[in-house]
Amino acid sequence: MAGALLLEAGVMFAAIAAVSFLAARLDLSPIPFYILVGMAINEFVLGRYGLPYVTETAFVEIGAELGIVFLLFFLGLEFNLERLLADRRRIGASGLIDLGVNFTVGFALGYLLFGGAVAAVVFAGIVYISSSAVITKTMLDVGWIANPESGPLLGTLVFEDLVIAIYLAVVGAAVLGGGSIGAAAQSVGVALGFLLALALFVYVGTRALERLLSTTSAEYFVLRAVGTTVLIAGAALAIGVSEAVAAFFVGMAFSSTSFVHDLEESLAPLRDTFAAVFFFWIGLVTDPFSFLGVLDLLAIAVVVTLPAKVISGFYGGRVYGLGDRRSLRVGLAMVTRGEFSLIIAATALAGAGAALPAETAQTLYAFTVGYVLVMSILGTVLIQTSGVFERYLPAGG
């Protein structure tokens, strides 16, 4: 058993390494390559033709979770508490523009396509939330993380992650699970309580973290940082709070210490390795044949929601006082959808037959798989080719 699992892990890492080499030779982002190679060797493609395939083992699943955790941890490292508090009004304004435009567009489109308020709420959540993991990794790849556009991008992502933590609690407990309003309120209360505890940890924990990381051993340094981050992220997930949000807060806590540069240098290889596993996992669980039946929904959703994200992102950038060129970059970067959309669709599928008809839930899930795949590829390509679109802006913009 262990031998088979190790062999599958070896095939996975070999496939990831091979396509990363190809992406480097083509000077393209490796993210779409990771997704496509995962899809190419999964049970839905190779298994369909009776060939050996790679399955979603516990190792791959945990590796993908670690990828999200480390990506959001690094996002937190770039966004300390002082910056968060100083930017709270701009974060709120850009986040509300993003929420108001994209959730409203998503709800209206979902209601037209599925004819019900519950399905529309689910659809709106799926198309509203951008992928913090994919966008953060792409920003690191193209060097935008230190640019002015990173402010509205990171601020809006933080706003989205906080909104979606509450959204998932409400939708999961009350609407799709058939639970009561009291159960939903309890879930929201637990989530908010945990987030407040994390915020307090960020505020008062700097001295303790300084002592924790103060060691001359590189091994102990990495183990202490990873142990703290994964423990808190795992605790968050265990009580129903987003592990991504928790990892972001932990990153913010570490950002106030004098070890930020050492953390970035020591943990970057771990981040990139598990981030690649995360993108590979997206492809691994994707059945490309499942969304053949929802191509019409997919086409309509892409045509409507892609411009909506670009427009809301553009005006989010203007809130920060950015010019047209950098505001356009914000809009293009926000196009990518990913992990949270899949979680929302999985929640809908788990609640099928309660407040949501089973057929509708299955259609929503198939749609989401295709939507995430298309938007994650389009999003990374748009970021890499932003210069093409910037040429069409008025001179001096």
Coordinates of N, CA and C in Angstrom, one line a residue, residues 197-373:
A197 N -9.9 36.4 17.8 CA -8.8 35.9 18.6 C -7.5 35.9 17.8
L198 N -7.6 35.7 16.5 CA -6.4 35.8 15.6 C -5.9 37.2 15.5
A199 N -6.9 38.1 15.4 CA -6.5 39.6 15.3 C -5.8 40.0 16.6
L200 N -6.3 39.5 17.8 CA -5.6 39.8 19.1 C -4.2 39.2 19.1
F201 N -4.1 38.0 18.5 CA -2.8 37.3 18.4 C -1.9 38.1 17.6
V202 N -2.4 38.7 16.5 CA -1.5 39.5 15.7 C -1.1 40.8 16.4
Y203 N -2.0 41.3 17.2 CA -1.7 42.6 17.9 C -0.7 42.5 19.0
V204 N -0.9 41.4 19.8 CA 0.0 41.3 21.0 C 1.0 40.2 21.0
G205 N 1.0 39.4 19.9 CA 1.9 38.3 19.8 C 3.3 38.5 19.3
T206 N 3.7 39.7 18.9 CA 5.0 39.9 18.3 C 6.1 39.5 19.2
R207 N 6.1 39.9 20.5 CA 7.2 39.6 21.3 C 7.4 38.0 21.5
A208 N 6.2 37.4 21.6 CA 6.3 35.9 21.8 C 6.8 35.2 20.5
L209 N 6.4 35.7 19.4 CA 6.9 35.2 18.1 C 8.4 35.5 17.9
E210 N 8.8 36.6 18.4 CA 10.3 36.9 18.3 C 11.1 35.9 19.1
R211 N 10.6 35.6 20.3 CA 11.3 34.6 21.1 C 11.2 33.2 20.5
L212 N 10.1 32.9 19.9 CA 9.9 31.6 19.2 C 10.9 31.3 18.1
L213 N 11.1 32.4 17.3 CA 11.9 32.2 16.1 C 13.4 32.5 16.4
S214 N 13.7 32.9 17.6 CA 15.1 33.3 17.9 C 15.9 32.0 18.2
T215 N 16.5 31.5 17.1 CA 17.4 30.3 17.2 C 18.4 30.4 16.1
T216 N 19.6 29.8 16.4 CA 20.6 29.8 15.4 C 20.5 28.6 14.4
S217 N 19.6 27.7 14.7 CA 19.4 26.5 13.9 C 18.4 26.7 12.8
A218 N 18.8 26.6 11.5 CA 17.8 26.7 10.4 C 16.7 25.7 10.5
E219 N 17.1 24.5 10.9 CA 16.1 23.5 11.0 C 15.0 23.8 12.0
Y220 N 15.4 24.3 13.3 CA 14.4 24.6 14.3 C 13.6 25.8 13.9
F221 N 14.2 26.8 13.2 CA 13.5 28.0 12.7 C 12.4 27.6 11.8
V222 N 12.7 26.8 10.8 CA 11.6 26.4 9.9 C 10.5 25.6 10.6
L223 N 10.9 24.6 11.4 CA 10.0 23.8 12.1 C 9.0 24.6 13.0
R224 N 9.6 25.6 13.7 CA 8.7 26.5 14.6 C 7.8 27.3 13.7
A225 N 8.2 27.9 12.6 CA 7.3 28.7 11.8 C 6.2 27.8 11.2
V226 N 6.6 26.7 10.6 CA 5.7 25.8 10.0 C 4.7 25.2 11.0
G227 N 5.2 24.8 12.2 CA 4.4 24.3 13.2 C 3.3 25.2 13.7
T228 N 3.7 26.5 13.9 CA 2.7 27.5 14.3 C 1.7 27.8 13.2
T229 N 2.1 27.9 12.0 CA 1.2 28.3 10.9 C 0.2 27.1 10.6
V230 N 0.7 25.9 10.5 CA -0.1 24.8 10.1 C -1.1 24.4 11.3
L231 N -0.6 24.5 12.5 CA -1.4 24.2 13.7 C -2.6 25.2 13.7
I232 N -2.4 26.5 13.6 CA -3.5 27.5 13.7 C -4.4 27.3 12.5
A233 N -3.9 27.1 11.3 CA -4.7 26.9 10.1 C -5.6 25.6 10.2
G234 N -5.0 24.6 10.7 CA -5.7 23.3 10.9 C -6.8 23.5 12.0
A235 N -6.5 24.2 13.0 CA -7.5 24.4 14.1 C -8.7 25.2 13.5
A236 N -8.4 26.2 12.6 CA -9.4 27.0 12.0 C -10.3 26.1 11.1
L237 N -9.7 25.3 10.3 CA -10.5 24.4 9.4 C -11.3 23.5 10.2
A238 N -10.8 23.0 11.4 CA -11.5 22.0 12.2 C -12.8 22.6 12.8
I239 N -12.9 23.9 13.0 CA -14.1 24.5 13.5 C -14.9 25.2 12.5
G240 N -14.5 25.0 11.2 CA -15.3 25.6 10.1 C -14.9 27.0 9.7
V241 N -13.7 27.4 10.1 CA -13.3 28.7 9.6 C -12.2 28.5 8.5
S242 N -12.2 29.4 7.5 CA -11.3 29.2 6.4 C -9.8 29.1 6.9
E243 N -9.1 28.0 6.5 CA -7.7 27.9 6.8 C -6.9 29.0 6.1
A244 N -7.4 29.5 4.9 CA -6.7 30.5 4.2 C -6.7 31.8 5.0
V245 N -7.8 32.2 5.6 CA -7.9 33.4 6.4 C -7.0 33.3 7.6
A246 N -7.1 32.1 8.2 CA -6.2 31.9 9.4 C -4.7 32.0 9.1
A247 N -4.3 31.4 8.0 CA -2.9 31.5 7.6 C -2.5 32.9 7.2
F248 N -3.5 33.7 6.7 CA -3.2 35.1 6.4 C -2.9 35.9 7.7
F249 N -3.7 35.6 8.7 CA -3.6 36.3 10.0 C -2.2 35.9 10.6
V250 N -1.9 34.6 10.5 CA -0.6 34.2 11.1 C 0.6 34.9 10.4
G251 N 0.5 35.0 9.1 CA 1.5 35.7 8.3 C 1.6 37.2 8.7
M252 N 0.4 37.8 9.0 CA 0.5 39.2 9.5 C 1.2 39.3 10.8
A253 N 0.9 38.3 11.7 CA 1.6 38.3 13.0 C 3.1 38.2 12.9
F254 N 3.5 37.3 12.0 CA 5.0 37.2 11.8 C 5.6 38.4 11.1
S255 N 4.7 39.1 10.3 CA 5.3 40.3 9.6 C 5.7 41.4 10.5
S256 N 5.3 41.4 11.8 CA 5.7 42.4 12.7 C 7.0 42.1 13.4
T257 N 7.5 40.9 13.2 CA 8.8 40.5 13.8 C 10.0 40.9 12.9
S258 N 11.2 40.7 13.4 CA 12.4 41.1 12.7 C 12.8 39.9 11.8
F259 N 12.0 38.9 11.6 CA 12.4 37.7 10.9 C 11.7 37.5 9.5
V260 N 11.1 38.6 9.1 CA 10.3 38.5 7.8 C 11.2 38.0 6.7
H261 N 12.3 38.6 6.5 CA 13.2 38.2 5.4 C 13.6 36.8 5.5
D262 N 14.0 36.4 6.7 CA 14.4 35.0 6.9 C 13.3 34.0 6.7
L263 N 12.0 34.4 7.0 CA 10.9 33.5 6.8 C 10.7 33.4 5.3
E264 N 10.7 34.5 4.6 CA 10.5 34.5 3.1 C 11.6 33.6 2.4
E265 N 12.8 33.7 2.9 CA 13.9 33.0 2.2 C 13.8 31.5 2.6
S266 N 13.4 31.1 3.8 CA 13.4 29.7 4.3 C 12.2 29.0 3.8
L267 N 11.0 29.7 3.7 CA 9.8 29.0 3.4 C 9.4 29.1 2.0
A268 N 10.0 29.9 1.2 CA 9.6 30.0 -0.2 C 9.6 28.7 -1.0
P269 N 10.7 27.8 -0.8 CA 10.6 26.5 -1.5 C 9.5 25.7 -1.1
L270 N 9.1 25.7 0.2 CA 8.0 24.9 0.7 C 6.7 25.5 0.0
R271 N 6.6 26.8 0.0 CA 5.4 27.4 -0.6 C 5.2 27.0 -2.0
D272 N 6.3 27.1 -2.8 CA 6.2 26.8 -4.2 C 6.0 25.3 -4.5
T273 N 6.5 24.5 -3.7 CA 6.3 23.0 -3.9 C 4.8 22.7 -3.6
F274 N 4.3 23.1 -2.5 CA 2.9 22.8 -2.1 C 1.9 23.6 -3.0
A275 N 2.3 24.8 -3.4 CA 1.4 25.5 -4.3 C 1.2 24.7 -5.6
A276 N 2.3 24.2 -6.1 CA 2.2 23.4 -7.3 C 1.3 22.2 -7.1
V277 N 1.4 21.5 -5.9 CA 0.5 20.4 -5.6 C -0.9 20.9 -5.6
F278 N -1.2 22.1 -5.0 CA -2.5 22.6 -5.0 C -3.1 22.8 -6.4
F279 N -2.4 23.4 -7.3 CA -2.9 23.5 -8.7 C -3.0 22.2 -9.4
F280 N -2.1 21.3 -9.1 CA -2.2 19.9 -9.7 C -3.5 19.3 -9.2
W281 N -3.8 19.5 -7.9 CA -5.0 18.9 -7.3 C -6.2 19.4 -8.0
I282 N -6.3 20.7 -8.3 CA -7.4 21.2 -9.1 C -7.7 20.4 -10.3
G283 N -6.6 20.2 -11.1 CA -6.7 19.4 -12.3 C -7.1 17.9 -12.0
L284 N -6.5 17.4 -10.9 CA -6.7 16.0 -10.6 C -8.2 15.6 -10.3
V285 N -8.9 16.6 -9.7 CA -10.3 16.3 -9.3 C -11.3 16.9 -10.4
T286 N -10.7 17.3 -11.5 CA -11.5 17.9 -12.6 C -11.9 16.8 -13.6
D287 N -13.2 16.6 -13.8 CA -13.6 15.7 -14.9 C -13.9 16.6 -16.1
P288 N -13.0 16.6 -17.1 CA -13.3 17.5 -18.3 C -14.6 17.1 -19.0
F289 N -15.0 15.9 -18.9 CA -16.2 15.5 -19.6 C -17.5 15.9 -18.9
S290 N -17.4 16.2 -17.6 CA -18.6 16.6 -16.8 C -19.1 17.9 -17.2
F291 N -18.2 18.9 -17.6 CA -18.8 20.2 -18.0 C -19.0 20.3 -19.5
L292 N -19.0 19.2 -20.2 CA -19.4 19.3 -21.6 C -20.9 19.6 -21.8
G293 N -21.6 19.1 -20.8 CA -23.1 19.4 -20.8 C -23.5 20.8 -20.3
V294 N -22.5 21.5 -19.8 CA -22.9 22.9 -19.3 C -22.0 23.9 -20.0
L295 N -21.6 23.6 -21.2 CA -20.8 24.6 -22.0 C -21.5 25.9 -22.2
D296 N -22.8 25.8 -22.5 CA -23.6 27.0 -22.7 C -23.6 27.9 -21.5
L297 N -23.8 27.3 -20.3 CA -23.8 28.1 -19.0 C -22.4 28.7 -18.8
L298 N -21.4 27.9 -19.1 CA -20.0 28.3 -19.0 C -19.7 29.5 -19.8
A299 N -20.1 29.5 -21.1 CA -19.9 30.6 -22.0 C -20.6 31.8 -21.6
I300 N -21.8 31.7 -21.2 CA -22.6 32.9 -20.7 C -21.9 33.5 -19.5
A301 N -21.5 32.6 -18.5 CA -20.9 33.1 -17.3 C -19.6 33.8 -17.5
V302 N -18.8 33.3 -18.4 CA -17.5 33.9 -18.7 C -17.7 35.3 -19.3
V303 N -18.6 35.3 -20.3 CA -18.9 36.6 -21.0 C -19.4 37.7 -20.1
V304 N -20.2 37.3 -19.1 CA -20.8 38.3 -18.2 C -19.9 38.6 -17.0
T305 N -19.3 37.6 -16.4 CA -18.6 37.8 -15.1 C -17.2 38.3 -15.3
L306 N -16.6 38.0 -16.4 CA -15.2 38.4 -16.6 C -15.1 40.0 -16.7
P307 N -15.9 40.6 -17.5 CA -15.9 42.1 -17.6 C -16.3 42.7 -16.2
A308 N -17.2 42.1 -15.5 CA -17.7 42.6 -14.2 C -16.5 42.7 -13.3
K309 N -15.7 41.6 -13.2 CA -14.5 41.6 -12.3 C -13.5 42.7 -12.7
V310 N -13.3 42.8 -14.0 CA -12.3 43.8 -14.5 C -12.8 45.2 -14.1
I311 N -14.1 45.5 -14.3 CA -14.6 46.8 -14.0 C -14.5 47.1 -12.5
S312 N -14.9 46.2 -11.7 CA -14.9 46.4 -10.3 C -13.5 46.5 -9.8
G313 N -12.6 45.7 -10.3 CA -11.2 45.8 -9.9 C -10.6 47.2 -10.4
F314 N -11.0 47.6 -11.5 CA -10.5 48.9 -12.0 C -10.8 50.0 -11.1
Y315 N -12.1 50.0 -10.7 CA -12.5 51.1 -9.8 C -12.0 50.9 -8.3
G316 N -11.7 49.6 -8.0 CA -11.0 49.4 -6.7 C -9.6 50.0 -6.7
G317 N -9.0 49.9 -7.8 CA -7.6 50.5 -8.0 C -7.7 52.1 -7.9
R318 N -8.8 52.6 -8.5 CA -9.0 54.1 -8.4 C -9.2 54.6 -7.0
V319 N -9.9 53.7 -6.2 CA -10.0 54.1 -4.7 C -8.7 54.3 -4.1
Y320 N -7.7 53.6 -4.5 CA -6.3 53.7 -4.0 C -5.5 54.8 -4.7
G321 N -6.2 55.5 -5.6 CA -5.5 56.7 -6.2 C -4.6 56.2 -7.4
L322 N -4.8 55.0 -7.9 CA -3.9 54.5 -9.0 C -4.4 55.1 -10.3
G323 N -3.5 55.2 -11.2 CA -3.8 55.6 -12.6 C -4.5 54.5 -13.4
D324 N -4.9 54.8 -14.6 CA -5.6 53.9 -15.4 C -4.9 52.6 -15.6
R325 N -3.5 52.7 -15.9 CA -2.8 51.5 -16.2 C -2.7 50.5 -15.0
R326 N -2.4 51.0 -13.9 CA -2.3 50.1 -12.7 C -3.7 49.7 -12.3
S327 N -4.7 50.5 -12.4 CA -6.1 50.1 -12.1 C -6.5 49.0 -13.0
L328 N -6.2 49.1 -14.3 CA -6.5 48.0 -15.2 C -5.9 46.7 -14.8
R329 N -4.6 46.8 -14.3 CA -3.9 45.6 -13.8 C -4.7 44.9 -12.7
V330 N -5.2 45.8 -11.8 CA -6.0 45.2 -10.6 C -7.2 44.5 -11.1
G331 N -7.9 45.1 -12.1 CA -9.1 44.4 -12.7 C -8.7 43.1 -13.3
L332 N -7.7 43.1 -14.1 CA -7.3 41.9 -14.8 C -6.9 40.8 -13.8
A333 N -6.2 41.2 -12.8 CA -5.7 40.2 -11.8 C -6.8 39.5 -11.0
M334 N -7.9 40.3 -10.8 CA -9.0 39.8 -10.0 C -9.9 38.7 -10.7
V335 N -9.6 38.5 -12.0 CA -10.5 37.6 -12.8 C -10.4 36.2 -12.3
T336 N -9.3 35.7 -11.8 CA -9.1 34.3 -11.5 C -10.0 33.8 -10.3
R337 N -10.7 32.7 -10.6 CA -11.4 32.0 -9.5 C -10.7 30.7 -9.2
G338 N -11.0 30.1 -8.0 CA -10.3 28.9 -7.7 C -10.9 28.1 -6.5
E339 N -10.1 28.0 -5.5 CA -10.4 27.1 -4.4 C -11.8 27.3 -3.7
F340 N -12.1 28.6 -3.4 CA -13.4 28.8 -2.7 C -14.6 28.6 -3.6
S341 N -14.5 28.8 -4.9 CA -15.6 28.5 -5.7 C -15.9 27.0 -5.7
L342 N -14.8 26.2 -5.7 CA -15.0 24.7 -5.6 C -15.6 24.3 -4.3
I343 N -15.2 25.0 -3.2 CA -15.7 24.7 -1.9 C -17.2 25.0 -1.8
I344 N -17.6 26.1 -2.4 CA -19.0 26.5 -2.4 C -19.9 25.5 -3.2
A345 N -19.3 25.1 -4.4 CA -20.1 24.1 -5.2 C -20.1 22.7 -4.5
A346 N -19.1 22.4 -3.8 CA -19.1 21.1 -3.0 C -20.1 21.1 -1.9
T347 N -20.2 22.3 -1.3 CA -21.2 22.5 -0.2 C -22.6 22.4 -0.8
A348 N -22.8 22.9 -1.9 CA -24.2 22.8 -2.6 C -24.5 21.4 -2.9
L349 N -23.5 20.7 -3.4 CA -23.7 19.2 -3.7 C -24.0 18.4 -2.5
A350 N -23.3 18.7 -1.4 CA -23.6 18.0 -0.1 C -25.0 18.3 0.4
G351 N -25.5 19.5 0.1 CA -26.8 19.8 0.6 C -27.9 19.5 -0.5
A352 N -27.6 18.8 -1.5 CA -28.6 18.5 -2.6 C -29.7 17.8 -2.0
G353 N -30.9 18.2 -2.5 CA -32.1 17.5 -2.0 C -32.8 18.2 -0.8
A354 N -32.1 19.1 -0.2 CA -32.7 19.9 0.9 C -33.3 21.1 0.4
A355 N -32.7 22.2 0.5 CA -33.2 23.5 0.0 C -32.9 23.7 -1.5
L356 N -32.0 22.8 -2.0 CA -31.6 22.9 -3.4 C -31.9 21.6 -4.1
P357 N -32.6 21.6 -5.2 CA -32.9 20.4 -6.0 C -31.6 19.7 -6.3
A358 N -31.6 18.3 -6.3 CA -30.3 17.6 -6.6 C -29.8 17.8 -8.0
E359 N -30.7 17.9 -8.9 CA -30.3 18.1 -10.3 C -29.6 19.5 -10.5
T360 N -30.1 20.5 -9.8 CA -29.6 21.9 -9.8 C -28.2 21.8 -9.2
A361 N -28.1 21.2 -8.0 CA -26.8 21.1 -7.3 C -25.7 20.4 -8.2
Q362 N -26.1 19.3 -8.9 CA -25.1 18.7 -9.8 C -24.7 19.5 -10.9
T363 N -25.7 20.3 -11.5 CA -25.4 21.2 -12.6 C -24.4 22.3 -12.1
L364 N -24.7 22.8 -10.9 CA -23.9 23.9 -10.4 C -22.4 23.4 -10.2
Y365 N -22.3 22.1 -9.7 CA -21.0 21.6 -9.5 C -20.2 21.4 -10.8
A366 N -20.9 20.8 -11.8 CA -20.2 20.6 -13.1 C -19.8 21.9 -13.7
F367 N -20.7 22.9 -13.6 CA -20.4 24.3 -14.1 C -19.2 24.8 -13.4
T368 N -19.1 24.7 -12.0 CA -18.1 25.3 -11.3 C -16.7 24.7 -11.7
V369 N -16.7 23.4 -11.9 CA -15.4 22.7 -12.3 C -14.9 23.4 -13.5
G370 N -15.7 23.5 -14.5 CA -15.3 24.1 -15.8 C -15.0 25.6 -15.6
Y371 N -15.8 26.3 -14.8 CA -15.6 27.7 -14.6 C -14.3 28.0 -14.0
V372 N -14.0 27.3 -12.9 CA -12.7 27.5 -12.2 C -11.5 27.2 -13.2
L373 N -11.6 26.1 -13.9 CA -10.5 25.8 -14.9 C -10.3 26.9 -15.9

